[in-house]
């Protein structure tokens, strides 16, 4: 088992806005997670008895957490560990920063699942699409579980 699961995806041919896909995939993932928690309680308890872990928290419906990259960086600077007080908005996050952000989001929003949006274009691969409002922020998002 892993402590962290991270999934990135790129899409072409979107009708109006890339958030169409973000909302669709977020809804599918939340449906799966909530369904597992509801229908597989005994199995989850068995696994957690063998591999102790904290309960996987999900936000209440309608209160899902979506942050843009700059908001996440600000949260790390203001409320995170001291070593992240000077993180920059134009650099990608390290694994340690992602884990710290996951812990902050769990504490602040009572959820382990969240979406990060609008990554700096300079930190992504060549095929990332620049945002129409801000070409320095990519039309890119990540779904994160515990950072």
mmCIF file of C-alpha atoms in Angstrom:
data_model
loop_
_atom_site.group_PDB
_atom_site.id
_atom_site.type_symbol
_atom_site.label_atom_id
_atom_site.label_comp_id
_atom_site.label_asym_id
_atom_site.label_seq_id
_atom_site.Cartn_x
_atom_site.Cartn_y
_atom_site.Cartn_z
ATOM 1 C CA UNK A 1 0.000 0.000 0.000
ATOM 2 C CA UNK A 2 1.129 3.544 -0.582
ATOM 3 C CA UNK A 3 0.709 6.573 1.603
ATOM 4 C CA UNK A 4 0.056 8.908 -1.305
ATOM 5 C CA UNK A 5 -1.778 8.481 -4.596
ATOM 6 C CA UNK A 6 -1.467 11.150 -7.244
ATOM 7 C CA UNK A 7 -3.154 11.230 -10.660
ATOM 8 C CA UNK A 8 -2.588 13.752 -13.450
ATOM 9 C CA UNK A 9 -4.388 13.739 -16.774
ATOM 10 C CA UNK A 10 -4.471 15.841 -19.963
ATOM 11 C CA UNK A 11 -7.470 16.119 -22.302
ATOM 12 C CA UNK A 12 -8.140 17.489 -25.780
ATOM 13 C CA UNK A 13 -11.462 18.297 -27.435
ATOM 14 C CA UNK A 14 -13.267 19.848 -24.494
ATOM 15 C CA UNK A 15 -16.414 21.731 -25.491
ATOM 16 C CA UNK A 16 -16.207 24.878 -23.338
ATOM 17 C CA UNK A 17 -13.752 24.688 -20.444
ATOM 18 C CA UNK A 18 -11.347 22.136 -19.025
ATOM 19 C CA UNK A 19 -13.230 22.267 -15.729
ATOM 20 C CA UNK A 20 -15.897 20.149 -17.446
ATOM 21 C CA UNK A 21 -13.525 17.208 -17.165
ATOM 22 C CA UNK A 22 -12.299 18.222 -13.707
ATOM 23 C CA UNK A 23 -15.849 18.222 -12.307
ATOM 24 C CA UNK A 24 -16.738 14.968 -14.040
ATOM 25 C CA UNK A 25 -13.679 13.090 -12.776
ATOM 26 C CA UNK A 26 -13.929 14.604 -9.304
ATOM 27 C CA UNK A 27 -17.539 13.436 -9.113
ATOM 28 C CA UNK A 28 -16.630 9.925 -10.252
ATOM 29 C CA UNK A 29 -13.802 9.639 -7.726
ATOM 30 C CA UNK A 30 -15.957 10.941 -4.876
ATOM 31 C CA UNK A 31 -18.744 8.537 -5.837
ATOM 32 C CA UNK A 32 -16.277 5.635 -5.710
ATOM 33 C CA UNK A 33 -14.715 6.727 -2.401
ATOM 34 C CA UNK A 34 -18.072 7.345 -0.717
ATOM 35 C CA UNK A 35 -19.433 4.077 -2.081
ATOM 36 C CA UNK A 36 -16.463 2.119 -0.777
ATOM 37 C CA UNK A 37 -16.793 3.720 2.653
ATOM 38 C CA UNK A 38 -20.504 2.885 2.747
ATOM 39 C CA UNK A 39 -20.573 -0.598 1.203
ATOM 40 C CA UNK A 40 -17.189 -1.989 2.247
ATOM 41 C CA UNK A 41 -16.972 -1.008 5.926
ATOM 42 C CA UNK A 42 -16.148 -4.532 7.093
ATOM 43 C CA UNK A 43 -13.444 -5.022 4.477
ATOM 44 C CA UNK A 44 -11.902 -1.642 5.250
ATOM 45 C CA UNK A 45 -11.917 -2.476 8.974
ATOM 46 C CA UNK A 46 -10.154 -5.783 8.248
ATOM 47 C CA UNK A 47 -7.448 -4.085 6.191
ATOM 48 C CA UNK A 48 -7.007 -1.345 8.796
ATOM 49 C CA UNK A 49 -6.669 -3.999 11.529
ATOM 50 C CA UNK A 50 -3.700 -5.461 9.641
ATOM 51 C CA UNK A 51 -2.313 -2.152 8.333
ATOM 52 C CA UNK A 52 -3.190 0.526 10.897
ATOM 53 C CA UNK A 53 -4.010 3.875 9.341
ATOM 54 C CA UNK A 54 -6.166 6.895 9.919
ATOM 55 C CA UNK A 55 -9.660 6.969 8.473
ATOM 56 C CA UNK A 56 -9.805 8.438 4.962
ATOM 57 C CA UNK A 57 -11.778 11.663 5.330
ATOM 58 C CA UNK A 58 -14.008 13.117 2.634
ATOM 59 C CA UNK A 59 -15.612 16.543 2.611
ATOM 60 C CA UNK A 60 -19.376 16.768 2.857
ATOM 61 C CA UNK A 61 -21.151 16.852 -0.487
ATOM 62 C CA UNK A 62 -21.036 20.367 -1.880
ATOM 63 C CA UNK A 63 -18.050 21.302 0.302
ATOM 64 C CA UNK A 64 -15.306 19.674 -1.771
ATOM 65 C CA UNK A 65 -11.924 21.395 -1.603
ATOM 66 C CA UNK A 66 -10.528 22.949 -4.772
ATOM 67 C CA UNK A 67 -7.541 25.257 -4.527
ATOM 68 C CA UNK A 68 -5.537 26.910 -7.233
ATOM 69 C CA UNK A 69 -1.787 26.460 -6.998
ATOM 70 C CA UNK A 70 -1.155 29.987 -5.668
ATOM 71 C CA UNK A 71 -3.732 29.462 -2.884
ATOM 72 C CA UNK A 72 -2.053 26.183 -1.937
ATOM 73 C CA UNK A 73 1.353 27.860 -1.820
ATOM 74 C CA UNK A 74 -0.048 30.661 0.334
ATOM 75 C CA UNK A 75 -1.505 28.079 2.728
ATOM 76 C CA UNK A 76 1.890 26.358 2.959
ATOM 77 C CA UNK A 77 3.674 29.675 3.588
ATOM 78 C CA UNK A 78 1.233 30.924 6.222
ATOM 79 C CA UNK A 79 0.213 27.746 8.055
ATOM 80 C CA UNK A 80 2.741 25.110 7.057
ATOM 81 C CA UNK A 81 6.046 24.037 8.581
ATOM 82 C CA UNK A 82 8.656 26.810 8.920
ATOM 83 C CA UNK A 83 10.814 25.335 6.150
ATOM 84 C CA UNK A 84 8.075 26.209 3.640
ATOM 85 C CA UNK A 85 7.675 29.852 4.694
ATOM 86 C CA UNK A 86 9.442 31.051 1.542
ATOM 87 C CA UNK A 87 8.043 28.727 -1.134
ATOM 88 C CA UNK A 88 7.542 30.387 -4.510
ATOM 89 C CA UNK A 89 4.397 30.281 -6.615
ATOM 90 C CA UNK A 90 6.270 29.597 -9.870
ATOM 91 C CA UNK A 91 7.929 26.306 -8.866
ATOM 92 C CA UNK A 92 6.457 22.828 -8.668
ATOM 93 C CA UNK A 93 5.888 21.298 -5.229
ATOM 94 C CA UNK A 94 8.267 18.797 -3.730
ATOM 95 C CA UNK A 95 6.989 15.556 -2.228
ATOM 96 C CA UNK A 96 7.557 16.979 1.261
ATOM 97 C CA UNK A 97 5.519 20.079 0.367
ATOM 98 C CA UNK A 98 2.704 17.941 -1.064
ATOM 99 C CA UNK A 99 2.561 15.862 2.124
ATOM 100 C CA UNK A 100 2.579 18.983 4.302
ATOM 101 C CA UNK A 101 -0.202 20.494 2.185
ATOM 102 C CA UNK A 102 -2.235 17.289 2.542
ATOM 103 C CA UNK A 103 -1.856 17.460 6.328
ATOM 104 C CA UNK A 104 -2.877 21.146 6.350
ATOM 105 C CA UNK A 105 -5.945 20.479 4.208
ATOM 106 C CA UNK A 106 -6.955 17.568 6.435
ATOM 107 C CA UNK A 107 -6.674 19.791 9.515
ATOM 108 C CA UNK A 108 -8.312 22.877 8.001
ATOM 109 C CA UNK A 109 -11.025 21.301 5.813
ATOM 110 C CA UNK A 110 -11.463 17.856 7.414
ATOM 111 C CA UNK A 111 -10.785 16.015 4.153
ATOM 112 C CA UNK A 112 -8.008 13.922 2.635
ATOM 113 C CA UNK A 113 -9.150 14.400 -0.976
ATOM 114 C CA UNK A 114 -8.753 17.695 -2.797
ATOM 115 C CA UNK A 115 -8.090 19.236 -6.192
ATOM 116 C CA UNK A 116 -5.205 21.545 -7.076
ATOM 117 C CA UNK A 117 -5.732 23.676 -10.177
ATOM 118 C CA UNK A 118 -3.814 26.256 -12.238
ATOM 119 C CA UNK A 119 -0.249 24.996 -11.900
ATOM 120 C CA UNK A 120 2.535 27.324 -13.044
ATOM 121 C CA UNK A 121 3.143 26.639 -16.727
ATOM 122 C CA UNK A 122 6.904 26.673 -16.111
ATOM 123 C CA UNK A 123 6.651 23.617 -13.843
ATOM 124 C CA UNK A 124 4.747 21.400 -16.297
ATOM 125 C CA UNK A 125 5.565 19.426 -19.412
ATOM 126 C CA UNK A 126 5.572 21.016 -22.850
ATOM 127 C CA UNK A 127 2.007 19.963 -23.689
ATOM 128 C CA UNK A 128 0.334 21.887 -20.845
ATOM 129 C CA UNK A 129 -2.158 24.462 -22.104
ATOM 130 C CA UNK A 130 -1.685 28.037 -20.861
ATOM 131 C CA UNK A 131 -4.741 29.562 -19.206
ATOM 132 C CA UNK A 132 -6.730 32.126 -21.178
ATOM 133 C CA UNK A 133 -7.004 34.478 -18.162
ATOM 134 C CA UNK A 134 -3.360 34.039 -17.128
ATOM 135 C CA UNK A 135 -0.933 32.383 -19.562
ATOM 136 C CA UNK A 136 1.527 31.758 -16.698
ATOM 137 C CA UNK A 137 -1.002 29.401 -15.053
ATOM 138 C CA UNK A 138 -1.749 26.196 -16.938
ATOM 139 C CA UNK A 139 -5.131 24.637 -17.535
ATOM 140 C CA UNK A 140 -3.989 21.709 -15.430
ATOM 141 C CA UNK A 141 -5.171 20.106 -12.224
ATOM 142 C CA UNK A 142 -4.282 17.247 -9.900
ATOM 143 C CA UNK A 143 -6.488 15.110 -7.690
ATOM 144 C CA UNK A 144 -4.692 14.462 -4.426
ATOM 145 C CA UNK A 145 -5.270 12.060 -1.596
ATOM 146 C CA UNK A 146 -3.405 13.099 1.552
ATOM 147 C CA UNK A 147 -0.964 15.181 -0.462
#
